[in-house]
Amino acid sequence: MIVLIAILSISLGIGCAKKPVSDDGAAGGAAGTTDGSGQNGSFSSQSVTDATASNVPSSLQRIHFDFDSYVLTSSSKAALEDNAAYLKAHADAKVQIEGHCDERGSDEYNLVLGEKRARATRAYLVSLGIDSRRLSVISFGEERPLDPSSGESAWSKNRRAEFVTR
């Protein structure tokens, strides 16, 4: 009997792994709109290159955010304007916007913050004329760091939104 309880406890612990929060843009309501007001944010951009399932190369720019922020600054908007131009030139490309965080904060908090970053990014692309049906968002929170080390240099790399074309 004790062995059965131990096996059941282990099985429940393994089955309770955290999962990324995702949104394909079809859900409505207030949760689908993020304007980012009340937050401070900035980032730098760098090119991300991915081969996609449709063999469309991506030249979409990765954006980085300040600590605990999801607001797009003028420089982030400039990078997203370049991304919108790319998406307009590749009208068949669909994009998943991935929100990421650094390791600080709880798993739950970082999943929500990563989603807010992805949604703010999507909202700006939609305001630039990109069809929202082409854009999906997902949050990986702190689960997929670019730099696994600790410290401000690593953390600043990990606070980002990335684009995966499909």
Coordinates of N, CA and C in Angstrom, one line a residue:
M1 N 0.8 -1.2 0.0 CA 0.0 0.0 0.0 C 0.9 1.3 0.0
I2 N 1.9 1.3 0.8 CA 2.8 2.4 0.9 C 3.5 2.6 -0.5
V3 N 3.9 1.5 -1.1 CA 4.6 1.6 -2.4 C 3.6 2.2 -3.4
L4 N 2.4 1.8 -3.4 CA 1.4 2.3 -4.3 C 1.2 3.8 -4.1
I5 N 1.2 4.3 -2.9 CA 1.0 5.7 -2.6 C 2.3 6.5 -3.1
A6 N 3.4 5.9 -2.9 CA 4.7 6.6 -3.4 C 4.7 6.7 -4.9
I7 N 4.3 5.6 -5.6 CA 4.3 5.7 -7.0 C 3.3 6.7 -7.5
L8 N 2.1 6.7 -6.9 CA 1.1 7.7 -7.3 C 1.6 9.1 -7.1
S9 N 2.3 9.4 -5.9 CA 2.8 10.7 -5.6 C 3.9 11.1 -6.7
I10 N 4.7 10.2 -7.0 CA 5.8 10.5 -8.0 C 5.1 10.8 -9.4
S11 N 4.1 10.0 -9.8 CA 3.4 10.2 -11.0 C 2.8 11.6 -11.1
L12 N 2.2 12.0 -10.0 CA 1.5 13.3 -10.0 C 2.5 14.4 -10.1
G13 N 3.7 14.3 -9.4 CA 4.7 15.3 -9.5 C 5.3 15.5 -10.9
I14 N 5.5 14.4 -11.6 CA 6.0 14.4 -13.0 C 5.0 15.0 -13.9
G15 N 3.7 14.7 -13.7 CA 2.7 15.2 -14.6 C 2.3 16.7 -14.4
C16 N 2.9 17.3 -13.4 CA 2.5 18.7 -13.1 C 3.6 19.7 -13.6
A17 N 4.3 19.4 -14.7 CA 5.3 20.3 -15.2 C 4.6 21.6 -15.8
K18 N 5.3 22.7 -15.7 CA 4.7 24.0 -16.2 C 4.7 24.0 -17.7
K19 N 3.7 24.7 -18.2 CA 3.4 24.7 -19.6 C 3.4 26.2 -20.1
P20 N 3.9 26.4 -21.3 CA 3.8 27.8 -21.8 C 2.4 28.2 -22.1
V21 N 2.2 29.5 -21.9 CA 0.9 30.1 -22.2 C 0.9 30.5 -23.6
S22 N -0.1 30.1 -24.4 CA -0.2 30.5 -25.8 C -1.5 31.1 -26.2
D23 N -1.5 31.8 -27.3 CA -2.7 32.5 -27.8 C -2.5 32.6 -29.3
D24 N -3.4 32.1 -30.1 CA -3.3 32.2 -31.5 C -3.9 33.4 -32.1
G25 N -4.4 34.3 -31.3 CA -5.0 35.6 -31.8 C -6.5 35.5 -32.0
A26 N -7.0 34.3 -31.8 CA -8.5 34.1 -32.0 C -9.3 34.5 -30.8
A27 N -8.7 34.4 -29.6 CA -9.4 34.7 -28.4 C -9.7 36.2 -28.3
G28 N -10.9 36.5 -27.8 CA -11.3 37.9 -27.7 C -11.2 38.4 -26.3
G29 N -11.8 39.5 -26.0 CA -11.9 40.0 -24.7 C -10.7 40.8 -24.3
A30 N -10.7 41.3 -23.1 CA -9.6 42.2 -22.6 C -8.3 41.5 -22.6
A31 N -8.2 40.2 -22.4 CA -7.0 39.5 -22.3 C -6.3 39.5 -23.7
G32 N -7.0 39.7 -24.8 CA -6.4 39.8 -26.1 C -5.8 41.1 -26.4
T33 N -6.0 42.1 -25.6 CA -5.5 43.4 -25.9 C -4.5 43.9 -24.8
T34 N -3.3 44.2 -25.3 CA -2.3 44.7 -24.3 C -1.8 46.0 -24.9
D35 N -2.0 47.1 -24.1 CA -1.4 48.4 -24.6 C -0.2 48.8 -23.8
G36 N 0.1 48.1 -22.7 CA 1.4 48.3 -22.1 C 1.5 49.6 -21.3
S37 N 0.4 50.3 -21.1 CA 0.5 51.6 -20.4 C 0.9 51.4 -18.9
G38 N 1.6 52.3 -18.4 CA 2.1 52.2 -17.0 C 3.4 51.5 -16.8
Q39 N 4.0 51.0 -17.9 CA 5.2 50.3 -17.8 C 6.3 51.0 -18.5
N40 N 7.6 50.8 -18.1 CA 8.7 51.4 -18.8 C 9.4 50.3 -19.6
G41 N 9.8 50.5 -20.8 CA 10.4 49.5 -21.6 C 11.3 50.0 -22.7
S42 N 12.3 49.3 -23.0 CA 13.2 49.5 -24.1 C 13.9 48.3 -24.4
F43 N 14.5 48.3 -25.6 CA 15.3 47.1 -26.0 C 16.2 47.5 -27.1
S44 N 17.0 46.6 -27.4 CA 17.9 46.7 -28.6 C 17.4 45.6 -29.6
S45 N 17.8 45.7 -30.8 CA 17.3 44.6 -31.7 C 18.5 44.0 -32.4
Q46 N 18.3 42.8 -32.8 CA 19.3 42.1 -33.6 C 18.6 41.1 -34.5
S47 N 19.2 40.7 -35.6 CA 18.5 39.9 -36.6 C 18.4 38.4 -36.1
V48 N 17.3 37.8 -36.4 CA 17.1 36.4 -36.1 C 16.9 35.7 -37.5
T49 N 17.6 34.7 -37.7 CA 17.4 33.9 -38.9 C 17.0 32.5 -38.6
D50 N 15.9 32.1 -39.2 CA 15.3 30.8 -39.0 C 14.9 30.3 -40.4
A51 N 15.1 29.0 -40.6 CA 14.5 28.4 -41.8 C 13.1 27.9 -41.4
T52 N 12.1 28.1 -42.2 CA 10.8 27.7 -41.8 C 10.3 26.5 -42.6
A53 N 9.1 26.0 -42.2 CA 8.6 24.9 -42.9 C 8.3 25.2 -44.3
S54 N 8.0 26.4 -44.7 CA 7.7 26.8 -46.1 C 9.0 27.3 -46.7
N55 N 10.2 27.1 -46.1 CA 11.5 27.6 -46.6 C 11.5 29.1 -46.9
V56 N 10.8 29.8 -46.1 CA 10.9 31.3 -46.2 C 11.9 31.7 -45.1
P57 N 13.0 32.3 -45.5 CA 14.0 32.7 -44.5 C 13.4 33.9 -43.7
S58 N 13.8 34.0 -42.5 CA 13.3 35.0 -41.6 C 14.4 36.1 -41.5
S59 N 14.0 37.3 -41.7 CA 15.0 38.4 -41.3 C 14.3 39.3 -40.4
L60 N 13.5 38.7 -39.5 CA 12.8 39.5 -38.5 C 13.7 39.8 -37.3
Q61 N 13.6 41.0 -36.8 CA 14.4 41.4 -35.7 C 13.9 41.0 -34.3
R62 N 14.8 40.4 -33.5 CA 14.5 40.1 -32.1 C 14.5 41.4 -31.3
I63 N 13.6 41.6 -30.4 CA 13.6 42.8 -29.6 C 13.8 42.5 -28.1
H64 N 14.4 43.4 -27.4 CA 14.7 43.2 -26.0 C 14.0 44.2 -25.1
F65 N 13.7 43.8 -23.9 CA 12.9 44.7 -23.0 C 13.7 45.0 -21.8
D66 N 13.3 46.1 -21.1 CA 13.9 46.4 -19.8 C 13.3 45.5 -18.8
F67 N 13.9 45.4 -17.6 CA 13.4 44.6 -16.5 C 12.0 44.9 -16.2
D68 N 11.2 43.9 -16.1 CA 9.8 43.9 -15.7 C 8.9 44.9 -16.5
S69 N 9.2 44.9 -17.8 CA 8.5 45.8 -18.7 C 8.1 45.1 -20.0
Y70 N 7.0 45.6 -20.6 CA 6.5 45.1 -21.9 C 6.2 46.3 -22.8
V71 N 6.6 47.5 -22.5 CA 6.3 48.6 -23.3 C 7.3 48.8 -24.5
L72 N 6.7 49.1 -25.7 CA 7.6 49.3 -26.9 C 8.0 50.8 -26.9
T73 N 9.3 51.0 -27.0 CA 9.8 52.3 -27.2 C 9.9 52.7 -28.6
S74 N 10.4 53.9 -28.9 CA 10.5 54.4 -30.3 C 11.5 53.5 -31.1
S75 N 12.6 53.1 -30.5 CA 13.5 52.2 -31.2 C 12.9 50.8 -31.4
S76 N 12.1 50.3 -30.5 CA 11.5 49.0 -30.7 C 10.5 49.1 -31.8
K77 N 9.7 50.2 -31.8 CA 8.8 50.4 -32.9 C 9.4 50.5 -34.3
A78 N 10.6 51.1 -34.3 CA 11.3 51.2 -35.6 C 11.7 49.8 -36.1
A79 N 12.2 48.9 -35.2 CA 12.5 47.5 -35.5 C 11.3 46.8 -36.0
L80 N 10.1 47.0 -35.3 CA 8.9 46.3 -35.7 C 8.4 46.9 -37.0
E81 N 8.6 48.1 -37.3 CA 8.3 48.6 -38.6 C 9.0 47.9 -39.7
D82 N 10.3 47.6 -39.5 CA 11.1 46.8 -40.4 C 10.5 45.4 -40.6
N83 N 10.1 44.9 -39.4 CA 9.5 43.5 -39.4 C 8.2 43.5 -40.2
A84 N 7.4 44.6 -40.1 CA 6.2 44.7 -40.8 C 6.4 44.8 -42.3
A85 N 7.4 45.5 -42.7 CA 7.8 45.6 -44.1 C 8.2 44.2 -44.7
Y86 N 8.9 43.5 -43.9 CA 9.3 42.1 -44.3 C 8.0 41.3 -44.4
L87 N 7.1 41.3 -43.5 CA 5.9 40.5 -43.5 C 5.0 40.9 -44.7
K88 N 5.0 42.2 -45.0 CA 4.2 42.6 -46.1 C 4.7 42.1 -47.4
A89 N 6.1 42.0 -47.5 CA 6.7 41.4 -48.7 C 6.6 39.9 -48.8
H90 N 6.3 39.3 -47.7 CA 6.2 37.8 -47.6 C 4.8 37.5 -47.1
A91 N 3.8 37.8 -47.9 CA 2.4 37.8 -47.4 C 1.9 36.4 -47.0
D92 N 2.6 35.3 -47.5 CA 2.2 34.0 -47.1 C 2.8 33.5 -45.8
A93 N 3.7 34.3 -45.2 CA 4.4 33.9 -44.0 C 3.5 34.1 -42.8
K94 N 3.4 33.2 -41.9 CA 2.8 33.3 -40.6 C 3.8 33.3 -39.5
V95 N 3.6 34.1 -38.5 CA 4.6 34.3 -37.5 C 4.1 34.0 -36.1
Q96 N 4.9 33.2 -35.3 CA 4.7 33.0 -33.9 C 5.6 34.0 -33.2
I97 N 5.0 34.8 -32.3 CA 5.8 35.8 -31.5 C 5.9 35.1 -30.2
E98 N 7.2 34.9 -29.8 CA 7.5 34.3 -28.5 C 8.0 35.3 -27.5
G99 N 7.3 35.4 -26.4 CA 7.7 36.3 -25.3 C 8.6 35.5 -24.3
H100 N 9.7 36.2 -23.9 CA 10.6 35.5 -23.0 C 11.0 36.5 -21.8
C101 N 11.4 35.9 -20.7 CA 11.8 36.7 -19.5 C 13.2 36.2 -19.0
D102 N 13.7 37.0 -18.1 CA 14.9 36.5 -17.4 C 14.5 35.6 -16.3
E103 N 15.4 35.1 -15.5 CA 15.1 34.1 -14.5 C 14.6 34.7 -13.2
R104 N 14.6 36.0 -13.1 CA 14.1 36.6 -11.8 C 12.5 36.6 -11.8
G105 N 11.9 36.4 -10.7 CA 10.5 36.3 -10.6 C 10.0 34.9 -10.6
S106 N 8.7 34.7 -10.2 CA 8.2 33.3 -10.2 C 7.9 32.9 -11.6
D107 N 7.8 31.6 -11.8 CA 7.4 31.0 -13.1 C 6.1 31.6 -13.6
E108 N 5.1 31.6 -12.7 CA 3.8 32.1 -13.2 C 3.9 33.6 -13.6
Y109 N 4.6 34.4 -12.8 CA 4.7 35.8 -13.2 C 5.4 36.0 -14.5
N110 N 6.5 35.2 -14.7 CA 7.2 35.4 -16.0 C 6.5 34.9 -17.2
L111 N 5.6 33.9 -17.0 CA 4.8 33.4 -18.1 C 3.8 34.5 -18.5
V112 N 3.2 35.2 -17.5 CA 2.3 36.3 -17.8 C 3.1 37.5 -18.5
L113 N 4.2 37.8 -17.9 CA 5.0 38.9 -18.5 C 5.4 38.6 -19.9
G114 N 5.9 37.4 -20.2 CA 6.3 37.0 -21.5 C 5.1 37.1 -22.5
E115 N 3.9 36.7 -22.0 CA 2.7 36.9 -22.9 C 2.4 38.3 -23.1
K116 N 2.5 39.2 -22.1 CA 2.3 40.6 -22.3 C 3.3 41.2 -23.4
R117 N 4.5 40.7 -23.3 CA 5.5 41.2 -24.3 C 5.1 40.7 -25.7
A118 N 4.7 39.5 -25.8 CA 4.4 39.0 -27.1 C 3.1 39.7 -27.7
R119 N 2.1 39.9 -26.8 CA 0.9 40.6 -27.2 C 1.1 42.0 -27.6
A120 N 2.0 42.7 -26.8 CA 2.3 44.1 -27.2 C 3.0 44.2 -28.5
T121 N 3.8 43.3 -28.8 CA 4.5 43.2 -30.1 C 3.5 42.9 -31.2
R122 N 2.6 41.9 -31.0 CA 1.6 41.6 -32.0 C 0.7 42.8 -32.2
A123 N 0.3 43.5 -31.2 CA -0.6 44.6 -31.3 C 0.0 45.7 -32.2
Y124 N 1.3 46.0 -32.0 CA 1.9 47.0 -32.8 C 2.0 46.6 -34.3
L125 N 2.3 45.3 -34.5 CA 2.4 44.8 -35.9 C 1.0 44.9 -36.6
V126 N 0.0 44.6 -35.8 CA -1.4 44.7 -36.4 C -1.7 46.2 -36.7
S127 N -1.3 47.1 -35.8 CA -1.5 48.5 -36.1 C -0.7 49.0 -37.3
L128 N 0.3 48.3 -37.7 CA 1.0 48.6 -39.0 C 0.5 47.9 -40.2
G129 N -0.7 47.2 -40.0 CA -1.3 46.6 -41.2 C -1.1 45.1 -41.4
I130 N -0.5 44.5 -40.5 CA -0.3 43.0 -40.6 C -1.6 42.3 -40.0
D131 N -2.2 41.4 -40.8 CA -3.4 40.7 -40.4 C -3.1 39.9 -39.2
S132 N -3.9 40.1 -38.1 CA -3.8 39.4 -36.9 C -3.9 37.9 -37.0
R133 N -4.5 37.4 -38.1 CA -4.6 35.9 -38.3 C -3.3 35.3 -38.6
R134 N -2.4 36.1 -39.1 CA -1.0 35.7 -39.4 C -0.1 35.6 -38.2
L135 N -0.5 36.2 -37.1 CA 0.3 36.3 -35.9 C -0.2 35.5 -34.7
S136 N 0.6 34.7 -34.1 CA 0.2 34.0 -32.9 C 1.2 34.4 -31.8
V137 N 0.8 34.3 -30.6 CA 1.7 34.6 -29.5 C 1.8 33.4 -28.5
I138 N 3.0 33.3 -27.9 CA 3.2 32.2 -26.9 C 4.2 32.8 -25.9
S139 N 4.1 32.4 -24.7 CA 5.0 32.8 -23.7 C 5.8 31.6 -23.2
F140 N 7.1 31.8 -23.2 CA 8.0 30.8 -22.6 C 8.5 31.2 -21.2
G141 N 8.1 32.4 -20.8 CA 8.6 32.9 -19.5 C 10.1 32.8 -19.4
E142 N 10.6 32.2 -18.4 CA 12.1 32.0 -18.3 C 12.6 30.7 -18.8
E143 N 11.8 29.9 -19.4 CA 12.1 28.5 -19.8 C 13.2 28.4 -20.9
R144 N 13.3 29.4 -21.8 CA 14.2 29.3 -22.9 C 15.2 30.5 -23.0
P145 N 16.1 30.5 -22.0 CA 17.1 31.6 -22.0 C 18.1 31.6 -23.2
L146 N 18.4 32.7 -23.8 CA 19.5 32.8 -24.7 C 20.8 32.6 -24.0
D147 N 20.9 33.1 -22.8 CA 22.2 33.0 -22.1 C 21.8 32.4 -20.7
P148 N 22.2 31.2 -20.4 CA 21.8 30.6 -19.2 C 22.5 31.0 -17.9
S149 N 23.5 31.9 -18.1 CA 24.2 32.4 -16.9 C 23.4 33.4 -16.1
S150 N 23.8 33.8 -14.9 CA 23.2 34.8 -14.1 C 23.9 36.1 -14.2
G151 N 23.3 37.2 -14.1 CA 23.9 38.5 -14.1 C 23.2 39.4 -15.1
E152 N 23.4 40.7 -15.0 CA 22.6 41.7 -15.8 C 22.9 41.4 -17.3
S153 N 24.1 41.1 -17.7 CA 24.4 40.9 -19.1 C 23.5 39.7 -19.7
A154 N 23.4 38.6 -19.0 CA 22.6 37.5 -19.4 C 21.1 37.9 -19.3
W155 N 20.7 38.5 -18.2 CA 19.3 38.8 -18.1 C 18.8 39.7 -19.2
S156 N 19.6 40.7 -19.6 CA 19.2 41.6 -20.6 C 19.0 40.9 -22.0
K157 N 19.8 39.9 -22.2 CA 19.6 39.1 -23.4 C 18.3 38.3 -23.4
N158 N 18.0 37.8 -22.2 CA 16.8 36.9 -22.1 C 15.5 37.6 -22.0
R159 N 15.4 38.9 -21.8 CA 14.2 39.7 -21.8 C 13.9 40.1 -23.2
R160 N 13.1 39.3 -23.9 CA 12.9 39.5 -25.4 C 11.6 39.0 -25.9
A161 N 11.4 39.4 -27.2 CA 10.4 38.8 -28.0 C 11.1 38.4 -29.3
E162 N 10.8 37.1 -29.7 CA 11.4 36.6 -30.9 C 10.3 36.2 -31.9
F163 N 10.7 36.0 -33.1 CA 9.8 35.7 -34.2 C 10.2 34.4 -34.9
V164 N 9.2 33.5 -35.0 CA 9.4 32.3 -35.7 C 8.4 32.2 -36.9
T165 N 8.9 32.2 -38.1 CA 8.0 32.1 -39.3 C 7.7 30.7 -39.5
R166 N 6.5 30.5 -40.1 CA 6.1 29.1 -40.4 C 5.2 29.2 -41.7

